[in-house]
JSON list of C-alpha atoms in Angstrom, two decimals:
[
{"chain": "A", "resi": 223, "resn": "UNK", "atom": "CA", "xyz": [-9.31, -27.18, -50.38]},
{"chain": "A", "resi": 224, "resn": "UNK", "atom": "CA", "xyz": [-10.78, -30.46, -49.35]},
{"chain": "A", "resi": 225, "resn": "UNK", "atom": "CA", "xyz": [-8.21, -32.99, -49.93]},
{"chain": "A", "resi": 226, "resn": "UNK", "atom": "CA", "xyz": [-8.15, -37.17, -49.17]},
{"chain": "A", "resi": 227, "resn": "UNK", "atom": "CA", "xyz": [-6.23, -38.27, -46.31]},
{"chain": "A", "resi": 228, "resn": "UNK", "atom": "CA", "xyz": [-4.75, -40.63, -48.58]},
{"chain": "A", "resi": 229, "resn": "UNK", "atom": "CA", "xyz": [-3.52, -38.11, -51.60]},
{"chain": "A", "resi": 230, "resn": "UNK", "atom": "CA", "xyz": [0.35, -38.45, -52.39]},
{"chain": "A", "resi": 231, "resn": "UNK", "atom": "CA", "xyz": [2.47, -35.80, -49.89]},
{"chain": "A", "resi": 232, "resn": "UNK", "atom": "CA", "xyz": [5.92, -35.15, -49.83]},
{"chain": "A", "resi": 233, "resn": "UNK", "atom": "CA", "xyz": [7.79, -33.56, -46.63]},
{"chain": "A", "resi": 234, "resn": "UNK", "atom": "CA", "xyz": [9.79, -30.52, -47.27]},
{"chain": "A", "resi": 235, "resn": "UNK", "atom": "CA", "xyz": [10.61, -29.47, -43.89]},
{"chain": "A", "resi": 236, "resn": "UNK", "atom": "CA", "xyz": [9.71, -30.36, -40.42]},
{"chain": "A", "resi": 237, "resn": "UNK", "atom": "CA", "xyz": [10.49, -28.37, -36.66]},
{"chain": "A", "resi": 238, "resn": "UNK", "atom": "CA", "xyz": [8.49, -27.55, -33.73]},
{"chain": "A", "resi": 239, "resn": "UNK", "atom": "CA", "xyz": [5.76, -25.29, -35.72]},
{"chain": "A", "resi": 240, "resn": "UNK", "atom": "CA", "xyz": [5.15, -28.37, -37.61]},
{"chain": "A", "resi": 241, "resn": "UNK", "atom": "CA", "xyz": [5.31, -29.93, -41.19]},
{"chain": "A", "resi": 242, "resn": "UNK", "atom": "CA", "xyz": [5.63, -28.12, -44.54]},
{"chain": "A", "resi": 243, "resn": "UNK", "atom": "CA", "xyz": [4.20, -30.93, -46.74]},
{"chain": "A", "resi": 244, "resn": "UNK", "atom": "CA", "xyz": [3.98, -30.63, -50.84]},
{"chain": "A", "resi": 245, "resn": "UNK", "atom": "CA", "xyz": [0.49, -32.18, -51.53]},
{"chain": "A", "resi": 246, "resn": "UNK", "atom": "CA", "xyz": [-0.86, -33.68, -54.94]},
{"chain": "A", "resi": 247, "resn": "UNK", "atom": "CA", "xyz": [-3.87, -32.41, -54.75]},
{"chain": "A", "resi": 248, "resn": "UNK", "atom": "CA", "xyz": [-6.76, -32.88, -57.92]},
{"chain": "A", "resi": 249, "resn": "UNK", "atom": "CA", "xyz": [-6.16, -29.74, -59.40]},
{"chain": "A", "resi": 250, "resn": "UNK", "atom": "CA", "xyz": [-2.31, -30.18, -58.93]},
{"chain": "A", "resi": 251, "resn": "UNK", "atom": "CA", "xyz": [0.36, -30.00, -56.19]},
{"chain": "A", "resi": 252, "resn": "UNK", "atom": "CA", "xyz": [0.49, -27.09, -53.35]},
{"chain": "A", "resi": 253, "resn": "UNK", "atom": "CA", "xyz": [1.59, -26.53, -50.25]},
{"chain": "A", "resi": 254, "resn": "UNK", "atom": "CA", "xyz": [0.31, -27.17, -46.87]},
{"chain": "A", "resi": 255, "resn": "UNK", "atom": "CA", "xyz": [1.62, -26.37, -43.47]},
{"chain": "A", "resi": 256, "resn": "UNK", "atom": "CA", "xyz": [0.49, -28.84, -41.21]},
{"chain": "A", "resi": 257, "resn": "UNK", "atom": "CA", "xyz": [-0.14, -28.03, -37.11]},
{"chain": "A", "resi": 258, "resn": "UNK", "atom": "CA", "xyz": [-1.07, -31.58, -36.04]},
{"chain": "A", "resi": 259, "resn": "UNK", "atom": "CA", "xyz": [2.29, -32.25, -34.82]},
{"chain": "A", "resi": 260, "resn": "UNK", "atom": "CA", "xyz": [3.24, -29.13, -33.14]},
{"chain": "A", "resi": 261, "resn": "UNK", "atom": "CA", "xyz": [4.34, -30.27, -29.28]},
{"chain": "A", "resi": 262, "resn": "UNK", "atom": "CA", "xyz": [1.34, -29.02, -27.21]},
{"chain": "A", "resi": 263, "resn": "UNK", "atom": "CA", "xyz": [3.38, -26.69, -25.29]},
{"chain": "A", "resi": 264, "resn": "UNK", "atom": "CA", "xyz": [3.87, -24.92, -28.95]},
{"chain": "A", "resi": 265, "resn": "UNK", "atom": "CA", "xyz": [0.66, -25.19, -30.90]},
{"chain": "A", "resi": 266, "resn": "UNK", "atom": "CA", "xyz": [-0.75, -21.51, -29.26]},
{"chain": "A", "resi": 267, "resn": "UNK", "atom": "CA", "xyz": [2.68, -20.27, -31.23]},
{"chain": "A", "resi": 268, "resn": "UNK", "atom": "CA", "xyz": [2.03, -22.41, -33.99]},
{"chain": "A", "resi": 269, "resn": "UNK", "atom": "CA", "xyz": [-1.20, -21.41, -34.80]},
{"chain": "A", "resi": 270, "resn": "UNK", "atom": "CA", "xyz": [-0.92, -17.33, -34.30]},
{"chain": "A", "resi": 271, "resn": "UNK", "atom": "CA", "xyz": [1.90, -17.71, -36.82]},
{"chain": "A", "resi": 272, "resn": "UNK", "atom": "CA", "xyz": [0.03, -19.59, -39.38]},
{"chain": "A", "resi": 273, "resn": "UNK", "atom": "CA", "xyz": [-2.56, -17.68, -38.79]},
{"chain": "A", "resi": 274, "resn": "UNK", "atom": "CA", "xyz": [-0.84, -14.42, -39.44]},
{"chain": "A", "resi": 275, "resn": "UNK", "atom": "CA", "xyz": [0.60, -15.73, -42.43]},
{"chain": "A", "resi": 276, "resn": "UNK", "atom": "CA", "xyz": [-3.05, -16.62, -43.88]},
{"chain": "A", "resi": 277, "resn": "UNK", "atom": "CA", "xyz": [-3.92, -13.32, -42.77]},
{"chain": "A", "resi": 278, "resn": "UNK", "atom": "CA", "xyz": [-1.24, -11.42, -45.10]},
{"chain": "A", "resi": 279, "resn": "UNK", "atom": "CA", "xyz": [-1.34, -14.14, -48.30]},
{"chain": "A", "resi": 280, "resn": "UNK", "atom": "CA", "xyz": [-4.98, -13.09, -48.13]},
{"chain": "A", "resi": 281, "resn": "UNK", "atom": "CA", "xyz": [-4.46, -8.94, -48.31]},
{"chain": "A", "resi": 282, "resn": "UNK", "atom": "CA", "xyz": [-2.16, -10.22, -51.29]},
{"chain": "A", "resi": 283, "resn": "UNK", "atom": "CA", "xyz": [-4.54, -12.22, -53.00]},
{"chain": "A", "resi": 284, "resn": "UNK", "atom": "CA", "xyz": [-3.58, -12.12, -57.25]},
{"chain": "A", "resi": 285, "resn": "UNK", "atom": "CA", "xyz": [-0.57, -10.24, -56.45]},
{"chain": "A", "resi": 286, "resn": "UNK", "atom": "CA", "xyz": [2.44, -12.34, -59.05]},
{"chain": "A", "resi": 287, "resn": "UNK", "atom": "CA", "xyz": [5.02, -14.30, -57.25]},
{"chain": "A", "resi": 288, "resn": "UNK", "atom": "CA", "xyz": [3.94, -15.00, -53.87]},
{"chain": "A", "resi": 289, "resn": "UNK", "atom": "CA", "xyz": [2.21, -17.67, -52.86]},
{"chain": "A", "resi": 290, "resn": "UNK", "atom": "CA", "xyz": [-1.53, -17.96, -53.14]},
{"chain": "A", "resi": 291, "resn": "UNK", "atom": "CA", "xyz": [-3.72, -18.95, -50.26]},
{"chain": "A", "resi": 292, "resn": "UNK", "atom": "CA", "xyz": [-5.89, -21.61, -50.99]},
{"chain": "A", "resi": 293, "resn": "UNK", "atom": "CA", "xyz": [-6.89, -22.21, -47.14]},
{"chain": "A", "resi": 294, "resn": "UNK", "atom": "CA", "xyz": [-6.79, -22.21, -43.67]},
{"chain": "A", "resi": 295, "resn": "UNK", "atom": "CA", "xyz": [-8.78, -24.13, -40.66]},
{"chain": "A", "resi": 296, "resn": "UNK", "atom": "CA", "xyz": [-6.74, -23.53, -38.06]},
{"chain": "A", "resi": 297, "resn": "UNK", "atom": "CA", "xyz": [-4.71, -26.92, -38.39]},
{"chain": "A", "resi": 298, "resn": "UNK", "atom": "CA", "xyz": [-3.84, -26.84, -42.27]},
{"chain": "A", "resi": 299, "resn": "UNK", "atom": "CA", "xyz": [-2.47, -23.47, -44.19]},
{"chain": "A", "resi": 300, "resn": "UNK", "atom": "CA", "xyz": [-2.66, -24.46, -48.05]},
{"chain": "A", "resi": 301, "resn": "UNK", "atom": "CA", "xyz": [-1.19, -22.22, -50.11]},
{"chain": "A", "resi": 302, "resn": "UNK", "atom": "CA", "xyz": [-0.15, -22.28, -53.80]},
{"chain": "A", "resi": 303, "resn": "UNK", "atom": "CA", "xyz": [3.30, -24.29, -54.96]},
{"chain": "A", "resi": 304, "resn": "UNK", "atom": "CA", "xyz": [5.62, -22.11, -56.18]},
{"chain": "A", "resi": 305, "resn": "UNK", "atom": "CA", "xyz": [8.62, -23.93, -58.40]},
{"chain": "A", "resi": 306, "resn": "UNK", "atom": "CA", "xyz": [12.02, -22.94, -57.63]},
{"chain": "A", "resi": 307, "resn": "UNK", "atom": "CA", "xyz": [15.13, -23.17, -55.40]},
{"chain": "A", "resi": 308, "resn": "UNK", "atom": "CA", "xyz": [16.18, -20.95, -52.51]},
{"chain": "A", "resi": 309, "resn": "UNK", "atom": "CA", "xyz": [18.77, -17.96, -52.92]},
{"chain": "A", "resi": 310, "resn": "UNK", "atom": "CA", "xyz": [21.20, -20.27, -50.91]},
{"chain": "A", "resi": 311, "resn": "UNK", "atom": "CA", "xyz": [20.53, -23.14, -53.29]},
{"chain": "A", "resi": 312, "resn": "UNK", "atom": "CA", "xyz": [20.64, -20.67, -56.95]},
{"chain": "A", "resi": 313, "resn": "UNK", "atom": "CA", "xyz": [22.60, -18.09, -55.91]},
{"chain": "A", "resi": 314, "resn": "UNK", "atom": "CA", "xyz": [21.70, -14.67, -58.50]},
{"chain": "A", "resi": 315, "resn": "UNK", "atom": "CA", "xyz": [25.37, -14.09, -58.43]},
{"chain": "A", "resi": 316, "resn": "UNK", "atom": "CA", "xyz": [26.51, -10.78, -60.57]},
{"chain": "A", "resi": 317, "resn": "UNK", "atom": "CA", "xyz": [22.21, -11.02, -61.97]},
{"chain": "A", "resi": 318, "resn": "UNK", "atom": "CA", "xyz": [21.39, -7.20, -61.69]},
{"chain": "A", "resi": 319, "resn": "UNK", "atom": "CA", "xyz": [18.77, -8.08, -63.47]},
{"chain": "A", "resi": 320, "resn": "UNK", "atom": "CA", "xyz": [17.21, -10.41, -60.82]},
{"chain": "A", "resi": 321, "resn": "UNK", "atom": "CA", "xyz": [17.90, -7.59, -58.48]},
{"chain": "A", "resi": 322, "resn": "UNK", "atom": "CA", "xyz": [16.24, -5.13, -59.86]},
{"chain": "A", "resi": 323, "resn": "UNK", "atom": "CA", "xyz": [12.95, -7.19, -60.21]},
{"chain": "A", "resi": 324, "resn": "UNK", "atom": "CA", "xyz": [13.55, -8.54, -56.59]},
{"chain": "A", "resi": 325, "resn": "UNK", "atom": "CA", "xyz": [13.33, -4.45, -55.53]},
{"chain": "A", "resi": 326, "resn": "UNK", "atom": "CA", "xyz": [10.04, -4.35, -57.87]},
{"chain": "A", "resi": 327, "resn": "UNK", "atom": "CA", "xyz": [8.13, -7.07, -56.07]},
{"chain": "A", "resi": 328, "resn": "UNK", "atom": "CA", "xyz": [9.28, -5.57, -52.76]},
{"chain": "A", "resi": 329, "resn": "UNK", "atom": "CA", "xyz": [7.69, -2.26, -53.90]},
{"chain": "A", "resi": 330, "resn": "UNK", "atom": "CA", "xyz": [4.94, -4.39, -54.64]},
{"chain": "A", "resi": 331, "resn": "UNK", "atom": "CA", "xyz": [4.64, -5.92, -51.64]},
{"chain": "A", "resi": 332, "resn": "UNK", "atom": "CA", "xyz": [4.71, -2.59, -49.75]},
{"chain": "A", "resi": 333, "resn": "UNK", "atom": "CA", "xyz": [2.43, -0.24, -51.74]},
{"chain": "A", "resi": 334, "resn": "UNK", "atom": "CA", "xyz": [-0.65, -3.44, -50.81]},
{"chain": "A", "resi": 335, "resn": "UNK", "atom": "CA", "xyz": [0.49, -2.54, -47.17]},
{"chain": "A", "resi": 336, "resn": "UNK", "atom": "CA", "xyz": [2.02, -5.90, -46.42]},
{"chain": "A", "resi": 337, "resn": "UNK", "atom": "CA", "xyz": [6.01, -5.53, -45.07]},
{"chain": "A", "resi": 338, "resn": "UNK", "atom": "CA", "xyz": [7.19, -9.34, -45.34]},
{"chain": "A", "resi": 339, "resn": "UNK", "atom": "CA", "xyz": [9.84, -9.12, -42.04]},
{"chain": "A", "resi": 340, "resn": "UNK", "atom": "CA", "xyz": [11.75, -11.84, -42.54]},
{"chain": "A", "resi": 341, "resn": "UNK", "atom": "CA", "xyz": [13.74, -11.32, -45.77]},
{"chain": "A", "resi": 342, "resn": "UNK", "atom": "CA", "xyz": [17.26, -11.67, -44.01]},
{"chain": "A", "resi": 343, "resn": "UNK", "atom": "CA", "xyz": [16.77, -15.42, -44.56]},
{"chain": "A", "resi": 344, "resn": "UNK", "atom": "CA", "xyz": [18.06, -16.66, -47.94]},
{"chain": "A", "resi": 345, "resn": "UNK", "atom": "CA", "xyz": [15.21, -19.84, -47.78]},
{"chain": "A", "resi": 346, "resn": "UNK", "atom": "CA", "xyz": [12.40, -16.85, -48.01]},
{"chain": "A", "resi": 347, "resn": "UNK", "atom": "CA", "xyz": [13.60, -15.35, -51.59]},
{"chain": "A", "resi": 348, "resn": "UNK", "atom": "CA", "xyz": [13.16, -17.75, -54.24]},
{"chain": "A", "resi": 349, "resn": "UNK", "atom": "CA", "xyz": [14.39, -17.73, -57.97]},
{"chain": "A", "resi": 350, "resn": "UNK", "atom": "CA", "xyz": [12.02, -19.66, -60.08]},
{"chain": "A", "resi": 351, "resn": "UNK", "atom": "CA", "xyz": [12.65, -22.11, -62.75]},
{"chain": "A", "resi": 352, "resn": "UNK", "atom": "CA", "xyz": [12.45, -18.52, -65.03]},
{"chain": "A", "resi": 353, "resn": "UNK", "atom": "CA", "xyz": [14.88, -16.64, -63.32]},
{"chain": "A", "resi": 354, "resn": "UNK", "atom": "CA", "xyz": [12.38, -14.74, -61.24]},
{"chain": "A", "resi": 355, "resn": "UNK", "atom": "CA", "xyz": [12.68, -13.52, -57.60]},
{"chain": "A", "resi": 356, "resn": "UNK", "atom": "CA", "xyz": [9.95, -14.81, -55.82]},
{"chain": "A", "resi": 357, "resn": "UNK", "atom": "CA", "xyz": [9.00, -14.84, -51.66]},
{"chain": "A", "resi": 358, "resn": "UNK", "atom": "CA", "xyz": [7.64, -17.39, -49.18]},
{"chain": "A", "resi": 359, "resn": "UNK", "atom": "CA", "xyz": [6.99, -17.78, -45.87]},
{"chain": "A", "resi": 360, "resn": "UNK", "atom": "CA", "xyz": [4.72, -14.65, -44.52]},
{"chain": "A", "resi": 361, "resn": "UNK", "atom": "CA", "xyz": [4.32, -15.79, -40.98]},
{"chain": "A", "resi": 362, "resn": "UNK", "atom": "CA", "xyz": [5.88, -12.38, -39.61]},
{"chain": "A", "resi": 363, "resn": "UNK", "atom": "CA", "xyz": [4.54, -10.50, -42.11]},
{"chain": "A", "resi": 364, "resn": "UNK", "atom": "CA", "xyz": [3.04, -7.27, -40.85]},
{"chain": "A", "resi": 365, "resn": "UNK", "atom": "CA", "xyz": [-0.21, -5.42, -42.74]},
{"chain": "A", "resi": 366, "resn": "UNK", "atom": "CA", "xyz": [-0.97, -1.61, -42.61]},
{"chain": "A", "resi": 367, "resn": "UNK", "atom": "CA", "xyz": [-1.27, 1.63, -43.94]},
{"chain": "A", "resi": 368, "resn": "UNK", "atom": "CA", "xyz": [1.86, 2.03, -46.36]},
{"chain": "A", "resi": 369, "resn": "UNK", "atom": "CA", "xyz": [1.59, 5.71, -45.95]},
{"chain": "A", "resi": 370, "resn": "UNK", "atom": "CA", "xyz": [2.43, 5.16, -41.86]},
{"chain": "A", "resi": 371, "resn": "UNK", "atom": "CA", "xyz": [5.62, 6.09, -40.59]},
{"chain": "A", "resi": 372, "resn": "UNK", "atom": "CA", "xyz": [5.94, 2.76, -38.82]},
{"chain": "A", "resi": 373, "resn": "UNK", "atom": "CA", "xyz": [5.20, 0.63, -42.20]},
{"chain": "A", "resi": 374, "resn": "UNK", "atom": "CA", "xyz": [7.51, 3.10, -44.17]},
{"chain": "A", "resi": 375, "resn": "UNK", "atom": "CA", "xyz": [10.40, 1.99, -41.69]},
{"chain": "A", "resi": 376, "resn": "UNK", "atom": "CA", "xyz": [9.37, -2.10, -41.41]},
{"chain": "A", "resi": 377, "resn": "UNK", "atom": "CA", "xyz": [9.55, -1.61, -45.71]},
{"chain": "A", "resi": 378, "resn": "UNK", "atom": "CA", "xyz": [12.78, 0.27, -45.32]},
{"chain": "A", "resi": 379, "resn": "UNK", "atom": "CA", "xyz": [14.06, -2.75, -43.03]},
{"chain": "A", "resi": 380, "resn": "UNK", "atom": "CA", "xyz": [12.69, -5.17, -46.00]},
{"chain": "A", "resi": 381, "resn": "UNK", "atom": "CA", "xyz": [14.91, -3.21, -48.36]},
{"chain": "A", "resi": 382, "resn": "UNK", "atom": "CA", "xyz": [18.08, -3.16, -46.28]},
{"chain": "A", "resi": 383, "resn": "UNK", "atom": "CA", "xyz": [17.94, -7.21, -46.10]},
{"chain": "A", "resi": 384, "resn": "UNK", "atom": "CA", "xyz": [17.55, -7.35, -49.78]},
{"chain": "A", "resi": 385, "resn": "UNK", "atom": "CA", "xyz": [20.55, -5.16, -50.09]},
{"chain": "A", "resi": 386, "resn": "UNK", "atom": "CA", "xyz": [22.29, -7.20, -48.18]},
{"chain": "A", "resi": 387, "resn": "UNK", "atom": "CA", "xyz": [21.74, -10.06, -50.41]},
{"chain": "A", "resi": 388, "resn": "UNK", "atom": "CA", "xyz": [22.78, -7.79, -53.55]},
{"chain": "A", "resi": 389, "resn": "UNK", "atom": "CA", "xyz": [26.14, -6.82, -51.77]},
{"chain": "A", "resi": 390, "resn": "UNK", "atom": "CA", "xyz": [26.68, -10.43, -51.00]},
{"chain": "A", "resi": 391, "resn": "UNK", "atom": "CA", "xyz": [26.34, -11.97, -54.77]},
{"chain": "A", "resi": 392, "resn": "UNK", "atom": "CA", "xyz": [26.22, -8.89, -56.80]},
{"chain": "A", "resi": 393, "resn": "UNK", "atom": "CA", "xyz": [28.88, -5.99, -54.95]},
{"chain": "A", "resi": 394, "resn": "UNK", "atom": "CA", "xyz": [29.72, -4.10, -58.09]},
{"chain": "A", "resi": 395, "resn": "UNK", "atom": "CA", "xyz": [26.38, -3.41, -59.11]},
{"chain": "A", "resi": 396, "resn": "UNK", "atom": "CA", "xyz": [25.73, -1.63, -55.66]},
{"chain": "A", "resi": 397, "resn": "UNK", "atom": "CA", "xyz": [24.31, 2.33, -56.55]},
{"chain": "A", "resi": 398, "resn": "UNK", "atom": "CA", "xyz": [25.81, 5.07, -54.32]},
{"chain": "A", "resi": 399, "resn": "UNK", "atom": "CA", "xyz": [22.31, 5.39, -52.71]},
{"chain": "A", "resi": 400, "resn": "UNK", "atom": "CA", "xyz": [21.61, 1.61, -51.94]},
{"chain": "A", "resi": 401, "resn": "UNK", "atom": "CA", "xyz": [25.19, 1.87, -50.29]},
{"chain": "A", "resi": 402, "resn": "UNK", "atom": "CA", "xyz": [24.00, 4.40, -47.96]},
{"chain": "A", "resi": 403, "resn": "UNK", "atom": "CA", "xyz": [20.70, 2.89, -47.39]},
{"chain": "A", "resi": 404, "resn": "UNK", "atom": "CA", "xyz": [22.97, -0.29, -45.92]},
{"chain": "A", "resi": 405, "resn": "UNK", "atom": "CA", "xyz": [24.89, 1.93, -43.64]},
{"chain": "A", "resi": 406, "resn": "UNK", "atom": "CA", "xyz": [21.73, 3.62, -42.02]},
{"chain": "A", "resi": 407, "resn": "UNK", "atom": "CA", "xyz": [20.19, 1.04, -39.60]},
{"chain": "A", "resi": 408, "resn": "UNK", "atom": "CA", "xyz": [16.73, 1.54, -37.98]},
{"chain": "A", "resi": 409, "resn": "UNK", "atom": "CA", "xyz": [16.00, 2.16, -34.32]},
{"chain": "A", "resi": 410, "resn": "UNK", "atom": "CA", "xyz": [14.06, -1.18, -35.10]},
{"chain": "A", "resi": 411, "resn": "UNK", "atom": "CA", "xyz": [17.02, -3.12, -36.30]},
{"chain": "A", "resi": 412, "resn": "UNK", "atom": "CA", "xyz": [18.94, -1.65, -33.05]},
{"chain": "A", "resi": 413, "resn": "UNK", "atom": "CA", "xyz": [16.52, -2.47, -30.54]},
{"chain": "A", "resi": 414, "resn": "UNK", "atom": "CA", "xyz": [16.29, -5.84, -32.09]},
{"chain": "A", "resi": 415, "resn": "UNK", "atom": "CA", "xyz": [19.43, -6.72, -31.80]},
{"chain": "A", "resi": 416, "resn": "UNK", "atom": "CA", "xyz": [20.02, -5.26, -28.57]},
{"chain": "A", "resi": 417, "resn": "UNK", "atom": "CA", "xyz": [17.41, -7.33, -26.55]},
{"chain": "A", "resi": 418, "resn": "UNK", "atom": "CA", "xyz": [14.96, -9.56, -29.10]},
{"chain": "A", "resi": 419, "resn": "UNK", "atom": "CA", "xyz": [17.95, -11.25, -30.99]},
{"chain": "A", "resi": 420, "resn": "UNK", "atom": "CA", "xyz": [20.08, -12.95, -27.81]},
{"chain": "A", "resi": 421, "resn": "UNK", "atom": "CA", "xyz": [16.74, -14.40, -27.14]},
{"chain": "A", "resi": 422, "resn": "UNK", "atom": "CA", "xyz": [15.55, -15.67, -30.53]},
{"chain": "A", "resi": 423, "resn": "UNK", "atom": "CA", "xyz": [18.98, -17.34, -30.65]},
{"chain": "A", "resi": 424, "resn": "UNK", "atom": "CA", "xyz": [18.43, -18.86, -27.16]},
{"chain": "A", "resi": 425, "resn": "UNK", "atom": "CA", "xyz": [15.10, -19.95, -27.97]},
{"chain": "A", "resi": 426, "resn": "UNK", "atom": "CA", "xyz": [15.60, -21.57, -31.52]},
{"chain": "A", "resi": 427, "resn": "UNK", "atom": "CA", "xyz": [19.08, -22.69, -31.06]},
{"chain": "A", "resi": 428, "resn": "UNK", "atom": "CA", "xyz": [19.06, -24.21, -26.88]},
{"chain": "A", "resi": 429, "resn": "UNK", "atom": "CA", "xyz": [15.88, -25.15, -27.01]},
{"chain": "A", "resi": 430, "resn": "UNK", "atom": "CA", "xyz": [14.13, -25.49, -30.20]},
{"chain": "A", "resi": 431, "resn": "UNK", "atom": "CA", "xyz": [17.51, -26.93, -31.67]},
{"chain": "A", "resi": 432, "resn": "UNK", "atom": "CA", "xyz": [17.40, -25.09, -35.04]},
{"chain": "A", "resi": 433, "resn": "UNK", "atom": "CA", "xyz": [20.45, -24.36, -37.11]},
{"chain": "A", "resi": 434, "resn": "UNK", "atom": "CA", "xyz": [20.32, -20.56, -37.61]},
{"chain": "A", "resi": 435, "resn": "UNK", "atom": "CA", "xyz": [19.79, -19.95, -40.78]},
{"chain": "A", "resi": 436, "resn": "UNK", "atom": "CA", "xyz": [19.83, -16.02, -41.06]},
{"chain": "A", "resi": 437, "resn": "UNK", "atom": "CA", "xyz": [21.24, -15.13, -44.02]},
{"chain": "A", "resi": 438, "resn": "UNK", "atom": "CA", "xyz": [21.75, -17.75, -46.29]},
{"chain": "A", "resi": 439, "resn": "UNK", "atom": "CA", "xyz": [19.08, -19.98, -45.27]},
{"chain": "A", "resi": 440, "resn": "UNK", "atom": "CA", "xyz": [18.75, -23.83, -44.16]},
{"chain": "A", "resi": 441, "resn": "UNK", "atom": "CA", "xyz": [21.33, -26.17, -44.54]},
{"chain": "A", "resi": 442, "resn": "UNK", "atom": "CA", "xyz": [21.13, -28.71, -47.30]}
]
């Protein structure tokens, strides 16, 4: 989506990945992620993420409430604007009903052989300006056969942190089955914590400086 250098933009977040700019573009506003000021040290990173996240939006093309791609050149990912606040910002407190359509577009999401990977952060579910559950961010996103064991388990992990979320702001609602979903972790999740987790905290928090935001997303 060709776009003037000097059409309106807004920043909406900003860290060592680069910029997440809301752009007003002629057809209306979307979303860009922009490399060009990734720290050189950071822009191999940078890119394989965007990158991967282009690569999923685009096995999801026309699926409902995810973002669109629009494009990517290997400095800008433009991708649809999706209105609405984070699940940290809207909470779906004691909303079954959100719920229940949050587990829909999951199964959604799964059955085109995408597993998102990143739903334990609040910022990445959105509720729309309808009361919809809605996702962002795709840059771990993982595509394959939905019939492999290995995708089965990564959508199984996708579940759990969605069940998290309902046991968080909607407890009572919890089904005896969704309960014992929570309380079987995945080799995955072990492993992860075990070794990859001490050093994605090290990373992001000592030297990337983020606030972690696992769980109920960024700060205000």
């Amino acid at each position: 989506m060709p776009v003037s250098n000097d059409a309106p933009t807004h920043a909406l977040k900003a860290d060592s990945f680069g910029r997440i700019l809301l752009v007003q573009g002629p057809e209306g506003p979307f979303v860009r992620r922009d490399l060009g000021a990734t720290p050189l040290w950071l822009r191999l990173p940078a890119w394989w993420l965007a990158r991967r996240e282009a690569r999923a939006l685009r096995h999801i093309h026309g699926m409902a409430d995810v973002p669109q791609l629009l494009d990517w050149d290997g400095r800008h990912l433009d991708r649809s604007f999706m209105a609405g606040d984070a699940m940290y910002q809207r909470p779906p407190r004691g909303d079954v009903a959100w719920f229940r359509a949050a587990r829909h577009l999951l199964q959604q999401l799964h059955r085109r052989g995408v597993a998102h990977n990143d739903l334990a952060k609040e910022a990445n579910w959105l509720v729309t300006g309808d009361g919809r559950p809605a996702l962002i961010d795709f840059q771990l996103a993982v595509i394959g056969d939905p019939r492999s064991r290995w995708m089965r388990l990564l959508a199984r992990e996708d579940l759990r942190h969605l069940l998290k979320h309902k046991r968080m702001y909607c407890r009572e609602s919890l089904t005896p089955v969704e309960k014992r979903v929570l309380k079987r972790t995945s080799w995955v999740r072990d492993l992860w914590f075990a070794t990859g987790k001490p050093v994605y905290r090290f990373v992001t928090r000592r030297i990337l400086h983020w606030e972690d935001n696992e769980g109920q997303g960024p700060k205000p």
